[in-house]
Short mmCIF file of C-alpha atoms and ligand atoms in Angstrom, two decimals:
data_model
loop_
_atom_site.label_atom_id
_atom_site.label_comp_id
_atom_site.label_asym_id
_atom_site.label_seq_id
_atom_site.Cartn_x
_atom_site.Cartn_y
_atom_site.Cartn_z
CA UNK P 1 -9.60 87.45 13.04
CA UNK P 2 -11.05 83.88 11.93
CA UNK P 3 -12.88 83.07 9.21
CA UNK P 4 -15.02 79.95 8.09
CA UNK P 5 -14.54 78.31 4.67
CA UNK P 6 -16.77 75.33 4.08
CA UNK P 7 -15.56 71.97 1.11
CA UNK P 8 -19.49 70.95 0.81
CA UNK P 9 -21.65 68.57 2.56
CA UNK P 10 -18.86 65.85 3.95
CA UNK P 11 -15.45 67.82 3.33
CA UNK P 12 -13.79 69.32 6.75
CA UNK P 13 -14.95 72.88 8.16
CA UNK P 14 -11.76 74.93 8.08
CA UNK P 15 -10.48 77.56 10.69
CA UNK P 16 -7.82 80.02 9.78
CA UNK P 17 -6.43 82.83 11.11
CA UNK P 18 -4.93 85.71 9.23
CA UNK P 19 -1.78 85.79 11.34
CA UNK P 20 -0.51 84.54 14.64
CA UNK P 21 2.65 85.65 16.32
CA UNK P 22 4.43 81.96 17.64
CA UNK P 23 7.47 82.14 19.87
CA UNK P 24 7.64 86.36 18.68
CA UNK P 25 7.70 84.55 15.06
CA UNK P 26 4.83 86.21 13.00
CA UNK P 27 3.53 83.13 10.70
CA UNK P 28 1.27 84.22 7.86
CA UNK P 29 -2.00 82.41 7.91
CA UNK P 30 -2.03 78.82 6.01
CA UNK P 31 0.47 77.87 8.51
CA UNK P 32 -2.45 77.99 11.17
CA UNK P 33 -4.53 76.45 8.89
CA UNK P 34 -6.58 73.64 11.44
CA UNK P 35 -9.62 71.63 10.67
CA UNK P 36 -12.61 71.41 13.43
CA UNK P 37 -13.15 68.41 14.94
CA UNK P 38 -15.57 66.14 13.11
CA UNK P 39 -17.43 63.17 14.08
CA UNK P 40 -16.97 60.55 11.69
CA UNK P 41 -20.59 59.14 11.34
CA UNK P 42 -20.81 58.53 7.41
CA UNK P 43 -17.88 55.41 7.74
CA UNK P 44 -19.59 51.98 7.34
CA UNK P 45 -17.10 49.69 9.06
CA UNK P 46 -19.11 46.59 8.61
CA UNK P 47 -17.25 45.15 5.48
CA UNK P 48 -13.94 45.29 7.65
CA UNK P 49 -15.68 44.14 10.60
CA UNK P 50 -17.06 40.97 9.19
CA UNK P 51 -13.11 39.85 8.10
CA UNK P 52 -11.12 41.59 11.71
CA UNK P 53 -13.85 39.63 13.66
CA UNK P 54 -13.09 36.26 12.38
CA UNK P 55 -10.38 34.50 14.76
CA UNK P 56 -7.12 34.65 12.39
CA UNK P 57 -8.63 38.06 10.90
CA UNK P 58 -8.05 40.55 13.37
CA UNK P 59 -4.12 41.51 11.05
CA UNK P 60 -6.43 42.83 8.15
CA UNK P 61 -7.14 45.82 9.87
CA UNK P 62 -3.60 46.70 10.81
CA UNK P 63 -2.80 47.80 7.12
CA UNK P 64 -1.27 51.27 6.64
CA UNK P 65 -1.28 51.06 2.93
CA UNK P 66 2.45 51.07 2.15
CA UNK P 67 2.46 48.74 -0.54
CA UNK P 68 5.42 46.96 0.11
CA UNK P 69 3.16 43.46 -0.33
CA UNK P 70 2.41 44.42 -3.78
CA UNK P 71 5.72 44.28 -5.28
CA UNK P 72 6.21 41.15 -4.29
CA UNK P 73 2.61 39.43 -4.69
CA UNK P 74 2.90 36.91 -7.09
CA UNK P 75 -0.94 37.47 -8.14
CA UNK P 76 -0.40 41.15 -8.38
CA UNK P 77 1.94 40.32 -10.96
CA UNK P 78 -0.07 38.69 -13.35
CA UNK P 79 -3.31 40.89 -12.25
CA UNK P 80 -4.16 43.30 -9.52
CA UNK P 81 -4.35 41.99 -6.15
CA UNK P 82 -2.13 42.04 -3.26
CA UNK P 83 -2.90 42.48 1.10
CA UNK P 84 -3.00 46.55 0.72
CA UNK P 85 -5.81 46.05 -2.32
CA UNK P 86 -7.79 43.88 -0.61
CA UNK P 87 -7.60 46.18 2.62
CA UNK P 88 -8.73 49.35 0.45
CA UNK P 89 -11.48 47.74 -1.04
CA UNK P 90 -12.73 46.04 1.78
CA UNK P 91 -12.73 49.09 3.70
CA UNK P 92 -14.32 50.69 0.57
CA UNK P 93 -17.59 48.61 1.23
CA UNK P 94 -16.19 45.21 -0.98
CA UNK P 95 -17.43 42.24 0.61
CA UNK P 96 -14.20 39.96 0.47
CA UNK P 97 -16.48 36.95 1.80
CA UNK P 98 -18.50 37.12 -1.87
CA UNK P 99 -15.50 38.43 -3.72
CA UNK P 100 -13.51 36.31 -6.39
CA UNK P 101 -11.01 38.00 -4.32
CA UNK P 102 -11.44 35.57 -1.34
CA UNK P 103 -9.99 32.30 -3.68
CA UNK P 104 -6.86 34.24 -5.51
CA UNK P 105 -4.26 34.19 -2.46
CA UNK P 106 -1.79 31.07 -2.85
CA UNK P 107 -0.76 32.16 0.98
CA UNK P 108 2.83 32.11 -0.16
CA UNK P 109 3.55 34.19 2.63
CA UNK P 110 5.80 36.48 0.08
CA UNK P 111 3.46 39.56 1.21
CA UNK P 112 4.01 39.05 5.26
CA UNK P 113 7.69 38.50 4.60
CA UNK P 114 7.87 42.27 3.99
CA UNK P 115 4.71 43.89 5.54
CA UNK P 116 6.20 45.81 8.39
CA UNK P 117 2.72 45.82 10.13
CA UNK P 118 2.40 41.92 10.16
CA UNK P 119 -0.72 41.56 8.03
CA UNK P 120 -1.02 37.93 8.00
CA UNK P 121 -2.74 36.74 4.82
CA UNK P 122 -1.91 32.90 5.75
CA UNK P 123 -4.29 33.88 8.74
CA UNK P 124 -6.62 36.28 6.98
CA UNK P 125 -7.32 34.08 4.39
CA UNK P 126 -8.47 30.68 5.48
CA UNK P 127 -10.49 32.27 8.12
CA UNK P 128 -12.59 34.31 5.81
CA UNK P 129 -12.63 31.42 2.98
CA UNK P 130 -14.08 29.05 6.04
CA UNK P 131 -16.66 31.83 6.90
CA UNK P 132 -17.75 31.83 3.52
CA UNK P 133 -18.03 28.23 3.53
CA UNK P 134 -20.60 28.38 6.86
CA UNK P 135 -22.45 30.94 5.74
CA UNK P 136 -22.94 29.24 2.16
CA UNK P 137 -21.73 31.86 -0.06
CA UNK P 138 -20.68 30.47 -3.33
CA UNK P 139 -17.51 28.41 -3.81
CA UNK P 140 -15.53 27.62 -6.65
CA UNK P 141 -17.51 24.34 -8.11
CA UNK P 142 -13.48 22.61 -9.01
CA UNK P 143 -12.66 23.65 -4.98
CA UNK P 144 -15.82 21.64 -3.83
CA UNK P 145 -15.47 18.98 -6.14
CA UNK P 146 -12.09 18.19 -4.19
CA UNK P 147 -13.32 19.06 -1.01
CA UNK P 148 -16.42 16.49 -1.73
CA UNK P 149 -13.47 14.14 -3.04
CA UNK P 150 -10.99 14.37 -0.29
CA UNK P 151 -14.23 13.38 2.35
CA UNK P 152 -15.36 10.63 0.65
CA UNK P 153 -12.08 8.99 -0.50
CA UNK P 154 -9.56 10.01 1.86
CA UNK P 155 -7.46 11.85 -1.51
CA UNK P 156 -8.29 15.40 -3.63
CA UNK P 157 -8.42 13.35 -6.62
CA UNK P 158 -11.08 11.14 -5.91
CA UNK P 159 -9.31 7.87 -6.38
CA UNK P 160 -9.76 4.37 -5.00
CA UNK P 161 -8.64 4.32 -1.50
CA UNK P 162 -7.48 0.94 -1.97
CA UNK P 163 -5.31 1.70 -4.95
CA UNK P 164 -3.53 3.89 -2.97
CA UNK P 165 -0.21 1.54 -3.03
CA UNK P 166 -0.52 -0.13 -6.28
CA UNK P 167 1.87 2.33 -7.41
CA UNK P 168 4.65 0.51 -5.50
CA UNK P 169 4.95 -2.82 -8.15
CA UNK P 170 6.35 -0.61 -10.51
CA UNK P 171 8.99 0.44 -8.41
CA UNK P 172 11.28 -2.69 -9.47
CA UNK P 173 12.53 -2.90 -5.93
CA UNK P 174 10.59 -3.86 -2.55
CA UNK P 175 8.25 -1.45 -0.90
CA UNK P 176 7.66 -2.24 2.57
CA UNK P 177 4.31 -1.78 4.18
CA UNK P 178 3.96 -0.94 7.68
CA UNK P 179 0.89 -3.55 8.56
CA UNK P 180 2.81 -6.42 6.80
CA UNK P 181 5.79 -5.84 8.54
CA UNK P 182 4.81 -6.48 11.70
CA UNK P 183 7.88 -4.37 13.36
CA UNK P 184 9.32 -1.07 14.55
CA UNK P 185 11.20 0.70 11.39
CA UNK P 186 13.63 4.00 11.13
CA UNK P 187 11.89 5.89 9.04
CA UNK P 188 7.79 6.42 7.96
CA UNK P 189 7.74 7.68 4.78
CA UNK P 190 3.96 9.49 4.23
CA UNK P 191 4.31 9.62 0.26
CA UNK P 192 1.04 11.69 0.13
CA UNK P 193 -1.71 11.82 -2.63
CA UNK P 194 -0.06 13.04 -5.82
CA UNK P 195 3.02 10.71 -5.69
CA UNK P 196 0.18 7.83 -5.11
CA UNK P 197 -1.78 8.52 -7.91
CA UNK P 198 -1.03 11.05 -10.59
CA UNK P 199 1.05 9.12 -13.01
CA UNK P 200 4.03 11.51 -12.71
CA UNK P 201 4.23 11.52 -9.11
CA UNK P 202 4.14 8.42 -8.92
CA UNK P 203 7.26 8.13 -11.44
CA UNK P 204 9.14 10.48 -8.47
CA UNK P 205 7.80 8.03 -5.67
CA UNK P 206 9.08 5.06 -7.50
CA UNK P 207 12.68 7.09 -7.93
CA UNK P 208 12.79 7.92 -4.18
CA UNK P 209 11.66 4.30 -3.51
CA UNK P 210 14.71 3.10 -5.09
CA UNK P 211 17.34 5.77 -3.22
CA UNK P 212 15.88 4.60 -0.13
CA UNK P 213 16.20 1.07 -1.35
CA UNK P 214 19.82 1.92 -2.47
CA UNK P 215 20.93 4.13 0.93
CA UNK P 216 19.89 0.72 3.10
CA UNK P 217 17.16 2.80 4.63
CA UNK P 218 15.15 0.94 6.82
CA UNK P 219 12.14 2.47 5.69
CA UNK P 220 7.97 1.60 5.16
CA UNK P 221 4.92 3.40 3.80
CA UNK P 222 1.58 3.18 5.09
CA UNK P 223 0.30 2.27 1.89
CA UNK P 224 -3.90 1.99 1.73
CA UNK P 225 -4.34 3.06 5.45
CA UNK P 226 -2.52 6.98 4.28
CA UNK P 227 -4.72 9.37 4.08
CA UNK P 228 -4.76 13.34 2.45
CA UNK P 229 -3.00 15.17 5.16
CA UNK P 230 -4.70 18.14 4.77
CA UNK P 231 -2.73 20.54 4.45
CA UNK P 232 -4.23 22.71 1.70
CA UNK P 233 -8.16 21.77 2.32
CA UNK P 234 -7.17 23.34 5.36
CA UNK P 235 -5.65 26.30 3.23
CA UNK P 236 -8.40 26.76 1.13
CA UNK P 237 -11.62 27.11 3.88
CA UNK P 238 -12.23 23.45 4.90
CA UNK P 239 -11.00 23.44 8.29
CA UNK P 240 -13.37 20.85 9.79
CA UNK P 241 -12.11 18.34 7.16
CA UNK P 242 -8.69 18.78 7.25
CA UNK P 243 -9.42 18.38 11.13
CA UNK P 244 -11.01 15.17 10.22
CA UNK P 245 -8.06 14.12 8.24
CA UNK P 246 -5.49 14.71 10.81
CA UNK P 247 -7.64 13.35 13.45
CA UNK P 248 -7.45 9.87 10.95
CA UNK P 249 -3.68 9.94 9.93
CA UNK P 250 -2.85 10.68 13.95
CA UNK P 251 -4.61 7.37 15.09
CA UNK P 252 -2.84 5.28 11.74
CA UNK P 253 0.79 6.75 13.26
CA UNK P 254 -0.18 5.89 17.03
CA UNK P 255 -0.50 1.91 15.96
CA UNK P 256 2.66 2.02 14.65
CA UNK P 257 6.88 2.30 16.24
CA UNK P 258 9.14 4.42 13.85
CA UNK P 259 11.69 6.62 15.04
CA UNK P 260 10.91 9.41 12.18
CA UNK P 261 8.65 10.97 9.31
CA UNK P 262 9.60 11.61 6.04
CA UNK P 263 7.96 13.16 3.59
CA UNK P 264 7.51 14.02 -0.37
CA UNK P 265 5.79 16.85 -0.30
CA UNK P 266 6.39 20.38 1.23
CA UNK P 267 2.62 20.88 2.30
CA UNK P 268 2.83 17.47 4.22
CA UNK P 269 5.95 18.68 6.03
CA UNK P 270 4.28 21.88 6.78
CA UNK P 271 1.26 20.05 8.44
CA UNK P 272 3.38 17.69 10.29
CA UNK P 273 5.35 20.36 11.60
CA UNK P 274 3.23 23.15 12.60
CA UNK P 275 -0.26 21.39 12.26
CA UNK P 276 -0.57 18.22 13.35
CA UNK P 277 1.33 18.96 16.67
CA UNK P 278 -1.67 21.21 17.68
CA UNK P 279 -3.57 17.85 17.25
CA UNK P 280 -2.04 15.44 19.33
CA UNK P 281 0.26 14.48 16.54
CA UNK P 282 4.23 15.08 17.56
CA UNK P 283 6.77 13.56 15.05
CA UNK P 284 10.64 14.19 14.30
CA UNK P 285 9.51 15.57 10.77
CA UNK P 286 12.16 15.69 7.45
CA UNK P 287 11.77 16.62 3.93
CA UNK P 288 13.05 14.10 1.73
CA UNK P 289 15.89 16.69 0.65
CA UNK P 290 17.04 17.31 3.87
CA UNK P 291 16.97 13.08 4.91
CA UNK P 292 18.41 12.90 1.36
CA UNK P 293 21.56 15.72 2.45
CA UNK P 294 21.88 13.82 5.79
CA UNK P 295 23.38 10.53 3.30
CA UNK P 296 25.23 12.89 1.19
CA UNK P 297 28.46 11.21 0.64
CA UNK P 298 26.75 7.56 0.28
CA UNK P 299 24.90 9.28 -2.59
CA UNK P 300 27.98 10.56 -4.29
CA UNK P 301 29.08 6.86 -4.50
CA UNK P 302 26.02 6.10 -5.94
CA UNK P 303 25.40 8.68 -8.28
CA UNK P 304 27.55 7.02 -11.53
CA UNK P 305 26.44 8.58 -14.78
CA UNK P 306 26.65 12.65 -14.99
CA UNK P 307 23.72 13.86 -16.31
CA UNK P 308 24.82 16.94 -18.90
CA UNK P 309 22.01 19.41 -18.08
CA UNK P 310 21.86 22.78 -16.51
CA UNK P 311 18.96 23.20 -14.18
CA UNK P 312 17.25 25.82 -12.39
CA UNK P 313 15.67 25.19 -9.21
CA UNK P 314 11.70 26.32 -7.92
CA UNK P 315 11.50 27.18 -4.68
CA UNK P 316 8.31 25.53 -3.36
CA UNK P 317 6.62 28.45 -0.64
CA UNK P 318 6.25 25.90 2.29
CA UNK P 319 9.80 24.45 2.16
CA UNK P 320 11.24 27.71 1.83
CA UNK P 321 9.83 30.40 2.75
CA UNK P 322 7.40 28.65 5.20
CA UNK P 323 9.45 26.47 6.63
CA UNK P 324 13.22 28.29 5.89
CA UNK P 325 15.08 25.08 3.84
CA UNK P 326 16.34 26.69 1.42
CA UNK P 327 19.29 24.72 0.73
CA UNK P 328 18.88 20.82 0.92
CA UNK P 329 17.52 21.07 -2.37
CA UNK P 330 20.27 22.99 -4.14
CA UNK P 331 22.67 21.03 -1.82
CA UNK P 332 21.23 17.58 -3.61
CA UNK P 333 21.10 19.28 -7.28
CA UNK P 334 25.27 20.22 -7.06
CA UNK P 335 25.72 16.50 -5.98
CA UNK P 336 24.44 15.08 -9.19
CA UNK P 337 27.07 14.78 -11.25
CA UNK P 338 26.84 16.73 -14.45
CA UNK P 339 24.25 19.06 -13.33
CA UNK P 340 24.97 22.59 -13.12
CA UNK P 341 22.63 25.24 -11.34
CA UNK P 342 21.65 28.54 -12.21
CA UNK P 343 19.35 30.64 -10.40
CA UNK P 344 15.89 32.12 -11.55
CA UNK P 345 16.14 36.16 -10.68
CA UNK P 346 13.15 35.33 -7.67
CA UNK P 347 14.48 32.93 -5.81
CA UNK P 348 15.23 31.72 -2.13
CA UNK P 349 13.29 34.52 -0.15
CA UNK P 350 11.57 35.88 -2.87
CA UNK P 351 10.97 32.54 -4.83
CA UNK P 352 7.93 33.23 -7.44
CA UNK P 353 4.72 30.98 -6.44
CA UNK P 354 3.75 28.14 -9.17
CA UNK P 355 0.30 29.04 -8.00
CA UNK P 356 -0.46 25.73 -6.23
CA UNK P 357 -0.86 26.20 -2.73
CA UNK P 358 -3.57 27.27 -0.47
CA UNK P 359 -6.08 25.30 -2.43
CA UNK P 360 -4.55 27.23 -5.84
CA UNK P 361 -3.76 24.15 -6.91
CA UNK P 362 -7.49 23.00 -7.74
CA UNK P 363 -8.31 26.61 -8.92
CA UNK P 364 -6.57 26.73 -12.07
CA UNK P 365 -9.47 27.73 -14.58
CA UNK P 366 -11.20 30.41 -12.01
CA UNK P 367 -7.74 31.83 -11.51
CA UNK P 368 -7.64 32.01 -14.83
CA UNK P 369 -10.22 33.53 -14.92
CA UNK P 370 -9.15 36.33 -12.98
CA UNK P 371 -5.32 36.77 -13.60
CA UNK P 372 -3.64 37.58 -17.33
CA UNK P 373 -1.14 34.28 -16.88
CA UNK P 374 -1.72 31.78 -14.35
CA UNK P 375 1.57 31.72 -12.15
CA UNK P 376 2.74 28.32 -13.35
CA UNK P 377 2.97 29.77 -16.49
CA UNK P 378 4.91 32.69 -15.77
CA UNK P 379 7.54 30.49 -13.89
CA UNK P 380 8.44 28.29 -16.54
CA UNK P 381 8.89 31.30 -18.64
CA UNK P 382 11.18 32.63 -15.91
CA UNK P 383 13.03 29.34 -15.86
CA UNK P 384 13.27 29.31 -19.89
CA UNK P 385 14.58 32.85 -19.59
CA UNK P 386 17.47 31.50 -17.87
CA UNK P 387 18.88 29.27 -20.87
CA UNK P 388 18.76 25.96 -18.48
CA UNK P 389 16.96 23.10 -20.00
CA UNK P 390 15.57 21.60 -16.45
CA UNK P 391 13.32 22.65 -13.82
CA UNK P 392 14.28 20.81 -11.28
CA UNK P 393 11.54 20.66 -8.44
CA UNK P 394 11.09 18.76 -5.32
CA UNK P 395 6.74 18.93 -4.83
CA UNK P 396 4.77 16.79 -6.38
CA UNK P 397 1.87 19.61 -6.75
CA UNK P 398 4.55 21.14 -9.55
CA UNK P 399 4.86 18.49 -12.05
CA UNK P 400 2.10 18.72 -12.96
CA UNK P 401 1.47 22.04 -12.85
CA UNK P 402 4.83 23.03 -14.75
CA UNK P 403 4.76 20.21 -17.26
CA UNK P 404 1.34 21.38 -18.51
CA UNK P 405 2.65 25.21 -18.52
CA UNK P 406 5.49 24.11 -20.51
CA UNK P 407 2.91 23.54 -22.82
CA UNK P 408 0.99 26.25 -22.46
CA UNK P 409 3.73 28.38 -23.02
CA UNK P 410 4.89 26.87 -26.31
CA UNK P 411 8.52 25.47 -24.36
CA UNK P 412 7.49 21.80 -25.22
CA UNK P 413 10.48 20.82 -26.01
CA UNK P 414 12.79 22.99 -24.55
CA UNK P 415 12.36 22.34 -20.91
CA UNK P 416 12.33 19.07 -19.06
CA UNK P 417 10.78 19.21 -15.59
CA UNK P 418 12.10 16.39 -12.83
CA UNK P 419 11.40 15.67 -9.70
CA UNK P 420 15.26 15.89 -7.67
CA UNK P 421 14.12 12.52 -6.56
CA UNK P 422 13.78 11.72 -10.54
CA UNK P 423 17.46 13.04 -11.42
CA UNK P 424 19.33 11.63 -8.73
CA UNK P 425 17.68 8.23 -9.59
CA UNK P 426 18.73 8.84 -13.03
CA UNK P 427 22.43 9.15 -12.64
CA UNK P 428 21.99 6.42 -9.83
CA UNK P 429 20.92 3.94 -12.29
CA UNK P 430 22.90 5.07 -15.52
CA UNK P 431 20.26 6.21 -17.66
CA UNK P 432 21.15 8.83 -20.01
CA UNK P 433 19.87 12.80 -19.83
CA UNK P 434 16.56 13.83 -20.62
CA UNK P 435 15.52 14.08 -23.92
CA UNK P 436 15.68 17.85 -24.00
CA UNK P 437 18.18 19.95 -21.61
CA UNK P 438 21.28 19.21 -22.51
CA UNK P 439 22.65 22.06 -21.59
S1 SF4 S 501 2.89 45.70 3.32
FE1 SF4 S 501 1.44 45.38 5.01
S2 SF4 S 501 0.97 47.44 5.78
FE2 SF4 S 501 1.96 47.69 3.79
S3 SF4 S 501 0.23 47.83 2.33
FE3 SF4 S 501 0.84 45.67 2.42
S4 SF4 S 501 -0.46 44.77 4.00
FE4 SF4 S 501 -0.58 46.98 4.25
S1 SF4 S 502 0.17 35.33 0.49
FE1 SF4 S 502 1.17 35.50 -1.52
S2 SF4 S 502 -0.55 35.39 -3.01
FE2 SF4 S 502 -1.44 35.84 -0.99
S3 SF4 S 502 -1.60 38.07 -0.97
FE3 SF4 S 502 0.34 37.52 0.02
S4 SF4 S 502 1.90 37.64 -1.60
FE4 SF4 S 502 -0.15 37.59 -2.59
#
């Protein structure tokens, strides 16, 4: 016999039978325990539709909700975020398209290195913050200021175009520039926006300026004719101007002969490598570390005055984890004479975002906001925590970023942050350790 036991207006029917006899096995009846099959009508799907729909989208759905991405989420860390959250509550009815949610990922990529389902939030993300964008939900007023910056003036800071090489007469040495020239060179170095304008990017352009100067690199810059490569506008919803900007810095390279690019900054070497190609735009691409590694033993020669000062090296997401250099950097940091190396607990694979990329780095006060600690700040407390007295770095989105959460964190003082560029000028040209860090 059967009987019918009902859970209320949406819970299952259920059918069990007092006994059935399996295989001549008599099993008692909650092992026959079976639900009858239910139409599921009362699911509105149309909050996870509007993300899976978008092209670059469709991996949102594909969550199973084992949290492995929230261990590791650097957001999660200092608040409560993270792929599987954003997959719940979007499937809960959350809009992600009007959510706060939608600007918080830095797309370090730290989630999809361990979701075994492949939920791509470096896809998810863009495409939703650019559908956002066309259907004229609400942005973050510091994201548009950029994004109205970076159109108009060719840079996210919304600086003169044409002061866009001025910082090269500090650099005490000569800076050639690719129209002047007049000539085929080895190597175009794209210096980028920061390293052009913010004062202490440009103090790290001027440093690799002189190694380049000092290897007998036959080298040039672009100088006012560079543009914003786009990178992170692209990151954080604007795709039809980073398209734009590409477009721009594709037809600058085609005028000129060099036989590779270099670059300062990780997000540049992350366009040029996996971007720009789809663009028309094919280059032999290198990080300045790894061009830097490739003169190694030149450098050694050069390298004079040892430093005294323990550092600890931040992984920046799009050299490492993006793009898998890992050790160029650390490879450039043992070189120095006088600097020794210790390792932050999250590092390499698992390197701890500074918060700056995917457009996070022109979102500081809404993540704020939003989060306990912005993610700068917890990194310099994780490089304090390991006694060194520098943070060495090698993207020019972090000096900035970590030199005003030094700050922030009451470590003025205590921790020096340099560009690698900075410290191997340093000991190039004698000059004595940092104030602070001896170590
Ligand atoms: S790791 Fe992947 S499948 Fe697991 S909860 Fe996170 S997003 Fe979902
Ligand atoms: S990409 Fe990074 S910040 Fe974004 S959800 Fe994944 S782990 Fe978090």
């Amino acid at each position: 016999m059967a009987y019918k036991q009902s859970y209320g207006k949406q819970g299952p029917v259920v059918w069990e039978k007092d006994h059935a006899v399996v295989e001549g096995i008599d099993l008692p009846g909650h092992w026959n325990r079976m639900f009858e099959s239910r139409v599921i009508t009362d699911y509105d799907t149309s909050t996870l539709d509007a993300i899976t729909s978008l092209p670059g989208g469709e991996s949102l759905g594909w969550c199973y909700q084992c949290a492995k991405c929230i261990a590791v989420c650097p957001v999660d860390i200092v608040g409560d975020y993270g792929p599987r959250k954003i997959n719940r509550d979007v499937m809960r009815g959350m809009s992600l398209l009007d959510s706060h949610n939608l600007w918080l990922c830095t797309t370090c990529q730290n989630c999809l290195r361990v979701c075994p389902k492949e939920v791509d939030m470096i896809q998810i993300m863009p495409a939703a913050r650019q559908a956002a964008i066309e259907q004229g939900q609400p942005i973050p007023p510091e994201l548009q200021k950029v994004f109205e910056a970076t159109d108009r003036y060719g840079n996210p800071l919304g600086e003169n175009p044409r002061k866009r090489a001025d910082w090269v007469k500090g650099a005490g040495i000569p800076v050639p520039i690719l129209a002047q020239l007049k000539r085929p060179v080895d190597v175009l170095w794209y210096v980028g926006s920061y390293p052009s304008y913010h004062p202490r990017g440009i103090d790290a352009a001027r440093a690799l300026a002189r190694i380049f100067h000092a290897l007998a690199v036959d080298f040039a810059i672009l100088g006012v004719e560079e543009k914003e490569d786009g990178d992170s506008i692209r990151l954080a919803g604007e795709a039809g101007l980073a398209e734009k900007l590409c477009e721009a810095n594709v037809k600058t390279f085609s005028k000129y002969a060099f036989k590779r690019l270099v670059v300062f900054g990780p997000h540049e070497y992350n366009a040029f490598k996996n971007v720009y190609p789809q663009h028309g735009g094919n280059y032999a691409v290198s990080h300045y570390t790894q061009f830097l590694v490739e003169h190694l033993d030149r450098l050694r020669e050069l390298m004079s005055r040892p430093l005294d000062l323990t550092v600890t090296y931040h992984d920046p997401c799009y050299l490492s984890r993006h793009n898998g250099e890992y050790e160029a950097p650390r490879t450039l940091l043992k070189a120095i004479p006088g600097v020794s190396l210790v390792e932050m607990p999250r590092n390499r694979e698992n390197g701890y975002c500074c918060g700056g990329g995917g457009g996070g780095m022109w979102l500081d006060s809404f993540s704020r906001d939003h989060t306990t600690m912005r993610l700068s700040d917890k990194r310099v407390i994780e490089a304090v925590e390991t006694g060194a007295k520098g943070l060495a770095i090698c993207c020019p989105y972090e000096v900035s970023r970590f030199e005003d959460a030094v700050k922030a964190t009451g470590n003025d003082g205590q921790l020096v942050v340099r560009d690698i560029a900075e410290l191997i000028d340093q000991s190039m040209r004698g000059l004595p350790s940092p104030d602070v860090g001896r170590g």
